[in-house]
Short mmCIF file of C-alpha atoms and ligand atoms in Angstrom, two decimals:
data_model
loop_
_atom_site.label_atom_id
_atom_site.label_comp_id
_atom_site.label_asym_id
_atom_site.label_seq_id
_atom_site.Cartn_x
_atom_site.Cartn_y
_atom_site.Cartn_z
CA MET A 1 51.58 119.32 63.72
CA LYS A 2 53.79 120.07 60.73
CA ILE A 3 55.38 123.55 60.77
CA GLY A 4 57.62 124.99 58.10
CA ILE A 5 58.13 127.05 54.96
CA ASP A 6 54.82 127.71 53.25
CA LYS A 7 56.14 130.27 50.77
CA ILE A 8 59.61 131.49 49.78
CA GLY A 9 60.68 134.25 47.41
CA PHE A 10 63.71 136.44 46.82
CA TYR A 11 64.53 139.85 45.44
CA ALA A 12 67.83 141.26 44.17
CA PRO A 13 68.52 144.75 42.81
CA HIS A 14 68.31 145.14 39.02
CA LEU A 15 72.00 145.97 38.55
CA TYR A 16 75.03 143.68 38.50
CA VAL A 17 78.75 143.57 37.82
CA ASP A 18 80.37 140.84 35.71
CA MET A 19 83.04 139.16 37.84
CA ASN A 20 85.35 138.70 34.83
CA LYS A 21 85.38 142.46 34.40
CA LEU A 22 85.90 143.06 38.11
CA ALA A 23 88.86 140.66 37.97
CA ALA A 24 90.35 142.54 34.99
CA ALA A 25 89.95 145.87 36.83
CA ARG A 26 91.68 144.45 39.91
CA ASN A 27 94.50 142.77 37.95
CA VAL A 28 93.39 139.32 39.07
CA GLU A 29 92.99 136.25 36.85
CA PRO A 30 89.24 135.89 36.11
CA GLU A 31 89.35 132.20 37.12
CA LYS A 32 90.19 133.23 40.66
CA PHE A 33 86.74 134.80 40.95
CA THR A 34 84.75 132.45 38.70
CA ILE A 35 86.37 129.14 39.78
CA GLY A 36 88.45 129.79 42.92
CA ILE A 37 85.64 131.75 44.58
CA GLY A 38 82.84 130.57 42.31
CA GLN A 39 81.01 133.79 41.44
CA GLU A 40 79.78 134.98 38.00
CA LYS A 41 77.80 138.12 38.72
CA MET A 42 77.49 140.40 41.74
CA ALA A 43 74.28 142.32 42.43
CA VAL A 44 74.82 146.04 43.04
CA ALA A 45 72.31 148.07 45.05
CA PRO A 46 71.45 151.54 43.73
CA ILE A 47 70.94 154.28 46.36
CA THR A 48 67.18 153.64 46.12
CA GLN A 49 67.54 150.13 47.60
CA ASP A 50 68.47 149.42 51.20
CA PRO A 51 67.90 146.32 53.38
CA VAL A 52 64.34 147.49 54.18
CA THR A 53 63.29 147.94 50.54
CA LEU A 54 65.00 144.71 49.46
CA ALA A 55 63.10 142.77 52.13
CA ALA A 56 59.80 144.46 51.32
CA ASN A 57 60.28 143.79 47.58
CA ALA A 58 61.00 140.11 48.32
CA ALA A 59 57.88 139.83 50.49
CA LEU A 60 55.75 141.56 47.85
CA ILE A 61 56.45 138.64 45.50
CA ILE A 62 54.93 136.05 47.84
CA LEU A 63 52.24 137.64 50.01
CA ASP A 64 48.50 137.56 49.30
CA GLU A 65 45.59 139.13 51.20
CA GLU A 66 45.18 136.11 53.47
CA ASP A 67 48.85 136.29 54.48
CA ARG A 68 48.49 140.03 55.14
CA ALA A 69 45.62 139.37 57.50
CA LYS A 70 47.09 136.29 59.23
CA ILE A 71 50.71 137.35 59.72
CA ASP A 72 51.04 138.43 63.35
CA PHE A 73 54.82 138.25 63.68
CA VAL A 74 57.43 139.84 61.42
CA ILE A 75 61.04 138.80 62.05
CA PHE A 76 63.76 140.65 60.16
CA GLY A 77 67.20 139.02 60.07
CA THR A 78 69.93 141.43 58.99
CA GLU A 79 73.48 142.48 59.72
CA SER A 80 73.35 145.66 57.64
CA GLY A 81 70.22 147.19 59.16
CA ILE A 82 69.51 150.90 58.80
CA ASP A 83 68.89 151.79 62.44
CA ASN A 84 70.47 150.79 65.74
CA SER A 85 67.15 151.08 67.56
CA LYS A 86 64.10 150.73 65.32
CA SER A 87 63.70 147.40 63.57
CA GLY A 88 63.53 147.02 59.79
CA ALA A 89 60.50 144.80 60.44
CA VAL A 90 58.36 147.79 61.47
CA TYR A 91 59.06 149.60 58.18
CA VAL A 92 58.29 146.48 56.16
CA HIS A 93 55.12 145.89 58.17
CA ARG A 94 53.84 149.34 57.18
CA LEU A 95 55.04 149.20 53.55
CA LEU A 96 53.19 145.91 53.03
CA GLY A 97 50.01 146.92 54.85
CA LEU A 98 50.12 144.03 57.32
CA ASN A 99 47.65 143.45 60.13
CA PRO A 100 48.41 146.00 62.92
CA ASN A 101 48.00 143.27 65.57
CA ALA A 102 51.48 141.93 64.99
CA ARG A 103 54.88 141.71 66.68
CA SER A 104 57.76 143.12 64.63
CA VAL A 105 61.42 142.70 65.54
CA GLU A 106 64.93 142.57 64.10
CA VAL A 107 67.30 139.70 64.90
CA LYS A 108 71.07 140.04 64.67
CA GLN A 109 73.86 137.45 64.68
CA ALA A 110 75.75 138.02 61.44
CA CYS A 111 74.47 135.68 58.69
CA TYR A 112 72.65 133.47 61.22
CA GLY A 113 69.87 135.98 62.11
CA ALA A 114 67.15 134.62 59.83
CA THR A 115 67.76 131.05 61.03
CA ALA A 116 67.13 132.23 64.60
CA GLY A 117 64.03 133.92 63.14
CA ILE A 118 62.80 130.66 61.63
CA GLN A 119 63.26 128.81 64.92
CA MET A 120 61.38 131.57 66.78
CA ALA A 121 58.66 131.42 64.15
CA LYS A 122 58.35 127.67 64.64
CA GLY A 123 57.76 128.16 68.35
CA HIS A 124 55.21 130.89 67.68
CA ILE A 125 53.23 128.70 65.27
CA ALA A 126 53.34 125.77 67.71
CA LEU A 127 51.51 128.02 70.21
CA ASN A 128 49.33 129.78 67.62
CA PRO A 129 48.64 127.27 64.82
CA ASP A 130 46.31 129.58 62.88
CA SER A 131 48.75 132.43 62.57
CA ARG A 132 51.55 132.97 60.06
CA VAL A 133 55.01 134.46 60.54
CA LEU A 134 56.89 136.51 57.95
CA VAL A 135 60.64 135.85 58.21
CA LEU A 136 62.86 138.21 56.24
CA ALA A 137 66.57 137.91 55.52
CA SER A 138 67.97 141.03 53.90
CA ASP A 139 71.42 142.54 53.48
CA ILE A 140 73.83 144.54 51.41
CA ALA A 141 77.29 143.00 51.76
CA ARG A 142 80.00 145.67 51.70
CA TYR A 143 83.69 144.98 52.25
CA GLY A 144 85.06 147.97 50.33
CA LEU A 145 86.59 148.63 46.92
CA ASN A 146 89.89 146.90 46.23
CA THR A 147 89.68 144.65 49.31
CA ALA A 148 90.05 140.84 49.45
CA GLY A 149 86.39 140.60 50.37
CA GLU A 150 85.21 142.73 47.42
CA ALA A 151 84.56 139.66 45.25
CA THR A 152 82.24 138.31 47.96
CA GLN A 153 79.86 141.28 48.04
CA GLY A 154 76.26 141.34 46.82
CA ALA A 155 72.77 142.53 47.75
CA GLY A 156 69.37 140.92 48.10
CA ALA A 157 66.68 139.51 50.34
CA VAL A 158 64.66 136.36 50.91
CA ALA A 159 61.14 136.39 52.36
CA MET A 160 59.45 133.32 53.86
CA VAL A 161 56.03 132.61 55.28
CA ILE A 162 56.24 130.11 58.14
CA SER A 163 52.99 128.34 58.97
CA ALA A 164 51.34 125.12 60.06
CA ASP A 165 50.79 122.55 57.27
CA PRO A 166 53.37 124.25 55.03
CA LYS A 167 53.19 123.70 51.29
CA ILE A 168 56.94 123.52 50.65
CA LEU A 169 59.17 122.30 53.49
CA ALA A 170 58.13 120.90 56.89
CA LEU A 171 60.89 121.58 59.41
CA GLU A 172 61.97 118.64 61.54
CA ASP A 173 62.37 119.05 65.29
CA GLN A 174 65.93 117.86 65.75
CA SER A 175 68.70 120.32 65.05
CA ALA A 176 72.29 120.86 66.16
CA TYR A 177 73.78 124.23 67.07
CA LEU A 178 76.96 125.79 68.40
CA THR A 179 78.21 129.15 69.70
CA ALA A 180 81.85 130.24 70.12
CA ASP A 181 83.13 133.79 70.70
CA ILE A 182 85.59 134.28 67.82
CA MET A 183 86.66 137.31 65.75
CA ASP A 184 86.41 136.10 62.17
CA PHE A 185 84.08 138.84 60.92
CA TRP A 186 82.53 141.82 62.73
CA ARG A 187 81.33 145.34 62.04
CA PRO A 188 81.59 147.84 64.91
CA ILE A 189 78.71 150.30 65.16
CA TYR A 190 80.93 153.15 63.90
CA SER A 191 82.03 151.35 60.75
CA ASP A 192 80.37 151.19 57.36
CA PHE A 193 82.52 148.24 56.36
CA ALA A 194 82.97 144.83 57.89
CA PHE A 195 86.29 143.74 59.36
CA VAL A 196 87.16 140.21 58.37
CA ASP A 197 89.91 137.68 58.82
CA GLY A 198 89.04 135.86 55.61
CA LYS A 199 91.16 132.74 55.98
CA PHE A 200 90.18 132.29 59.63
CA SER A 201 86.47 132.70 58.78
CA ASN A 202 86.78 129.99 56.11
CA GLU A 203 88.43 127.63 58.60
CA GLN A 204 85.82 128.33 61.27
CA TYR A 205 82.96 127.87 58.80
CA VAL A 206 84.18 124.38 57.94
CA LEU A 207 84.95 123.54 61.58
CA PHE A 208 81.48 124.65 62.69
CA PHE A 209 79.91 122.58 59.91
CA LYS A 210 81.81 119.44 60.89
CA THR A 211 81.00 119.96 64.58
CA VAL A 212 77.24 120.48 64.16
CA TRP A 213 77.07 117.64 61.61
CA GLU A 214 78.63 115.22 64.14
CA GLN A 215 76.26 116.49 66.83
CA TYR A 216 73.28 116.08 64.48
CA LYS A 217 74.20 112.48 63.64
CA THR A 218 74.53 111.60 67.33
CA LYS A 219 71.16 113.19 68.11
CA THR A 220 69.26 111.56 65.24
CA ASN A 221 71.08 108.39 64.13
CA LEU A 222 70.70 109.65 60.56
CA GLY A 223 73.55 109.77 58.04
CA LEU A 224 74.46 111.42 54.75
CA ASN A 225 72.60 108.80 52.67
CA ASP A 226 69.35 110.03 54.26
CA PHE A 227 69.68 113.40 52.50
CA GLU A 228 68.49 114.37 49.04
CA ALA A 229 70.53 117.58 49.22
CA ILE A 230 72.32 119.89 51.64
CA CYS A 231 72.09 123.67 51.29
CA PHE A 232 74.82 125.83 52.76
CA HIS A 233 75.25 129.41 53.84
CA LEU A 234 77.05 130.74 50.77
CA PRO A 235 79.07 133.96 51.09
CA TYR A 236 80.56 132.57 47.85
CA THR A 237 79.67 129.32 46.17
CA LYS A 238 83.02 127.52 46.56
CA ILE A 239 82.84 127.52 50.36
CA GLY A 240 79.90 125.14 50.77
CA LEU A 241 81.61 122.65 48.49
CA LYS A 242 84.70 122.73 50.69
CA ALA A 243 82.53 121.92 53.71
CA LEU A 244 80.54 119.22 51.90
CA ARG A 245 83.74 117.52 50.71
CA THR A 246 84.92 117.05 54.29
CA ILE A 247 82.06 114.59 54.95
CA LEU A 248 81.28 113.29 51.46
CA GLU A 249 83.04 109.95 51.94
CA GLU A 250 80.46 109.02 54.57
CA ALA A 251 77.93 108.58 51.73
CA SER A 252 77.52 105.76 49.20
CA GLU A 253 78.78 106.45 45.67
CA GLU A 254 75.24 107.02 44.45
CA SER A 255 74.52 109.47 47.27
CA GLN A 256 77.80 111.29 46.65
CA GLU A 257 76.81 111.87 43.02
CA ARG A 258 73.35 113.04 44.02
CA LEU A 259 74.65 115.40 46.70
CA LEU A 260 77.25 116.92 44.38
CA ALA A 261 74.76 117.38 41.52
CA ASN A 262 72.23 118.96 43.87
CA TYR A 263 74.96 121.18 45.32
CA GLN A 264 75.41 122.65 41.84
CA SER A 265 71.67 123.43 41.55
CA SER A 266 71.71 124.95 45.02
CA THR A 267 74.41 127.44 44.08
CA LEU A 268 73.15 128.76 40.71
CA TYR A 269 71.24 131.77 42.06
CA ASN A 270 73.98 132.63 44.57
CA ARG A 271 76.59 132.50 41.79
CA ASN A 272 74.63 135.21 39.99
CA VAL A 273 73.62 137.41 42.91
CA GLY A 274 76.64 137.26 45.21
CA ASN A 275 76.71 137.34 48.96
CA ILE A 276 73.46 138.41 50.63
CA TYR A 277 74.63 137.51 54.16
CA THR A 278 71.52 136.43 56.16
CA GLY A 279 69.61 135.43 53.03
CA SER A 280 72.41 133.40 51.40
CA LEU A 281 71.38 130.01 52.81
CA TYR A 282 67.75 130.60 51.85
CA LEU A 283 68.65 131.86 48.37
CA SER A 284 70.49 128.57 48.00
CA LEU A 285 67.35 126.68 49.04
CA VAL A 286 65.28 128.60 46.45
CA SER A 287 67.92 127.82 43.83
CA LEU A 288 67.88 124.10 44.70
CA LEU A 289 64.09 123.82 44.61
CA GLU A 290 63.66 125.85 41.41
CA GLN A 291 66.68 124.59 39.46
CA SER A 292 66.50 120.82 40.16
CA GLU A 293 64.16 118.24 38.73
CA GLN A 294 61.19 117.65 41.03
CA PHE A 295 62.30 115.75 44.14
CA LYS A 296 60.06 113.06 45.62
CA SER A 297 57.71 114.23 48.33
CA GLY A 298 59.23 113.19 51.67
CA SER A 299 62.82 113.92 50.58
CA ARG A 300 64.99 115.33 53.33
CA ILE A 301 66.92 118.59 52.78
CA GLY A 302 69.71 119.63 55.17
CA LEU A 303 70.46 123.29 55.88
CA PHE A 304 73.72 124.61 57.32
CA SER A 305 73.53 128.12 58.72
CA TYR A 306 76.65 130.02 59.81
CA GLY A 307 76.89 133.52 61.26
CA SER A 308 80.41 134.74 61.98
CA GLY A 309 81.30 135.63 65.50
CA ALA A 310 80.02 132.82 65.59
CA VAL A 311 76.85 130.69 65.68
CA GLY A 312 76.25 127.66 63.48
CA GLU A 313 73.26 125.36 63.10
CA PHE A 314 72.41 122.27 61.08
CA PHE A 315 68.69 121.65 60.68
CA THR A 316 66.47 119.80 58.26
CA GLY A 317 63.17 119.82 56.44
CA ILE A 318 60.97 117.37 54.54
CA LEU A 319 59.66 118.31 51.10
CA GLN A 320 55.88 118.37 50.85
CA PRO A 321 53.70 116.90 48.05
CA ASN A 322 53.64 119.03 44.86
CA TYR A 323 55.88 121.67 46.47
CA GLN A 324 56.98 122.83 43.01
CA GLU A 325 53.51 124.25 42.32
CA TYR A 326 54.01 126.71 45.15
CA LEU A 327 57.36 128.14 44.09
CA TYR A 328 57.82 131.49 42.32
CA SER A 329 60.18 130.19 39.64
CA GLU A 330 58.74 132.33 36.83
CA LYS A 331 58.92 135.56 38.80
CA HIS A 332 62.52 134.79 39.75
CA ALA A 333 63.42 133.97 36.13
CA GLU A 334 61.93 137.33 35.06
CA LEU A 335 63.92 139.08 37.76
CA PHE A 336 67.19 137.57 36.47
CA ALA A 337 66.28 138.21 32.82
CA SER A 338 65.52 141.89 33.36
CA ARG A 339 68.76 142.82 35.08
CA THR A 340 71.22 145.36 33.63
CA GLU A 341 75.00 145.12 33.73
CA VAL A 342 76.94 148.12 35.05
CA SER A 343 80.56 148.91 34.26
CA ILE A 344 83.20 148.79 36.99
CA GLU A 345 83.33 152.63 36.95
CA GLU A 346 79.55 152.86 37.45
CA TYR A 347 79.68 150.27 40.24
CA GLU A 348 82.47 152.17 42.02
CA LYS A 349 80.51 155.40 41.75
CA MET A 350 77.36 153.75 43.13
CA PHE A 351 79.33 152.08 45.89
CA GLN A 352 80.52 155.48 47.11
CA GLN A 353 77.08 157.11 46.94
CA THR A 354 75.61 156.76 50.42
CA VAL A 355 72.67 158.20 52.34
CA PRO A 356 73.72 161.46 54.11
CA VAL A 357 74.53 161.04 57.81
CA ASP A 358 74.74 164.76 58.73
CA GLY A 359 71.01 165.42 58.98
CA SER A 360 70.77 167.04 55.55
CA THR A 361 67.84 166.37 53.25
CA ALA A 362 68.35 164.22 50.17
CA VAL A 363 65.91 163.34 47.40
CA PHE A 364 66.79 160.42 45.17
CA GLY A 365 65.02 161.74 42.09
CA SER A 366 64.47 159.78 38.96
CA THR A 367 66.60 156.65 38.83
CA ASN A 368 65.93 153.70 36.54
CA ASP A 369 65.18 151.44 39.50
CA PRO A 370 62.19 149.27 38.47
CA ALA A 371 61.60 148.03 42.05
CA PRO A 372 58.05 148.60 43.33
CA ILE A 373 59.33 149.63 46.75
CA GLN A 374 62.09 152.24 46.93
CA LEU A 375 63.97 154.59 49.20
CA LYS A 376 63.09 158.06 47.89
CA GLY A 377 65.37 160.09 50.17
CA ILE A 378 65.98 161.21 53.73
CA LYS A 379 64.54 164.14 55.66
CA ASP A 380 65.11 165.11 59.33
CA ASN A 381 67.14 161.86 59.66
CA MET A 382 64.09 159.82 58.60
CA ARG A 383 64.28 157.56 55.57
CA GLN A 384 61.45 158.22 53.12
CA TYR A 385 60.06 155.07 51.51
CA GLU A 386 57.56 154.61 48.71
CA ASN A 387 55.49 151.57 47.71
CA LYS A 388 54.46 152.29 44.12
CA THR A 389 51.88 149.50 44.18
CA ASN A 390 49.75 151.40 46.73
N1 COA B 401 92.21 129.84 38.99
C1 COA B 401 91.47 129.08 39.84
N2 COA B 401 91.48 129.28 41.19
C2 COA B 401 92.25 130.28 41.68
C3 COA B 401 93.03 131.10 40.83
C4 COA B 401 93.00 130.85 39.42
N3 COA B 401 93.69 131.58 38.57
N4 COA B 401 93.67 131.99 41.63
C5 COA B 401 93.33 131.74 42.91
N5 COA B 401 92.46 130.71 42.94
C6 COA B 401 91.80 130.11 44.10
C7 COA B 401 92.70 129.91 45.31
O1 COA B 401 93.47 128.74 45.18
C8 COA B 401 91.69 129.84 46.42
O2 COA B 401 91.09 128.57 46.42
P1 COA B 401 91.13 127.67 47.76
O3 COA B 401 90.47 128.50 48.83
O4 COA B 401 90.33 126.47 47.37
O5 COA B 401 92.56 127.41 48.04
C9 COA B 401 90.60 130.82 45.96
O6 COA B 401 90.80 131.02 44.57
C10 COA B 401 90.67 132.17 46.66
O7 COA B 401 91.98 132.62 46.59
P2 COA B 401 92.69 133.31 47.83
O8 COA B 401 94.08 133.63 47.47
O9 COA B 401 92.45 132.52 49.07
O10 COA B 401 91.80 134.65 47.85
P3 COA B 401 91.86 135.90 48.79
O11 COA B 401 93.02 135.89 49.69
O12 COA B 401 91.72 137.05 47.87
O13 COA B 401 90.54 135.76 49.72
C11 COA B 401 88.43 135.21 50.64
C12 COA B 401 89.40 134.97 49.48
C13 COA B 401 87.17 134.37 50.44
C14 COA B 401 89.11 134.79 51.95
C15 COA B 401 88.06 136.69 50.67
O14 COA B 401 87.30 136.98 49.54
C16 COA B 401 87.31 137.12 51.90
O15 COA B 401 87.92 137.50 52.90
N6 COA B 401 85.96 137.12 51.84
C17 COA B 401 85.12 137.52 52.94
C18 COA B 401 85.05 136.51 54.07
C19 COA B 401 84.16 135.37 53.78
O16 COA B 401 83.41 135.34 52.83
N7 COA B 401 84.21 134.38 54.67
C20 COA B 401 83.43 133.20 54.54
C21 COA B 401 82.95 132.61 55.83
S1 COA B 401 81.50 133.43 56.41
#
């Protein structure tokens, strides 16, 4: 039985910062951000968007009534969740009006959480072929103003329906994975901001990639020429290229050209949204599928997932016939086209506006947020959400 991605959509907040202007404000050469790091625009979340609303807005793009009835497992991958006990999946389940007979959980392992979610979903569908699983990857990446990590922030979510006989990508069974207890990036429960050893995390990312790639080749006897494209976890778009370059010589000249060209397509959306942690790899997959010419059915796509701390995995999928008909390219194009730029001053102000943590009531009155699902405030320590489509 084929199991894999039946639907995939993403959502990003409607506001962004131009990286050239951020560079000017931080006295950095713009090329450092646009070439050295490889980012053009960085999505900024208004107070009315949090990881729950971002995920619910992403899912709203892809779900129909049949999905709502058949989804019996909601898996929410995040590393910036809003509660240390209750899962974001339960909120999304209610906001989307899903079938009550469902399991709903949150999965955490830095940017790897949603990949664990996909593997769990695969197992669930193998046992329950008629059901569907909603896998969400949603985060707001915050390193702090004036920090080295500031240029690698962003906000957004990816939603995927995993099912039998998927219309887009059938996941293959072989995959290679690795865990090592390292301190390259972490966020203690008491901290709003992540701690990161940036250079070390870059080194470990590449090392994990090379290790799981070698393991994958040994397990499968496949090589780089067998791949149409490889998508990477992209905290910033330059990093995947660094990893790809370490193995590129294993491919024929023709394959090298193909892989490099497809790498560019797989980074376009990420370049314009920024880092969305758990969703970054899957945003890259959406970008590849929507921004490339149609690939042949049967083409193999590689996916490298990395979650600091750290867990890495290399897994693969096979593109299904006419997969392009099932993408949400137009909706995503509209989303990009309707965004509004904010100045650095406005971004800094928004960055500092946070949900009260002292039990006081807050109402986030009229904002210009066009998102259908929003955080309207907080009362008695309970976040108040609204789905305007209800
Ligand atoms: N033109 C072109 N490139 C330039 C440049 C210019 N004017 N100025 C600098 N650069 C390049 C640097 O050479 C470097 O490229 P390289 O990595 O290929 O050598 C790149 O821009 C970044 O410069 P660097 O000095 O390393 O930046 P930094 O010390 O400010 O930190 C990160 C960059 C990514 C380490 C930092 O943003 C960070 O900590 N991010 C969060 C952690 C993260 O995303 N980790 C990823 C693994 S999950």
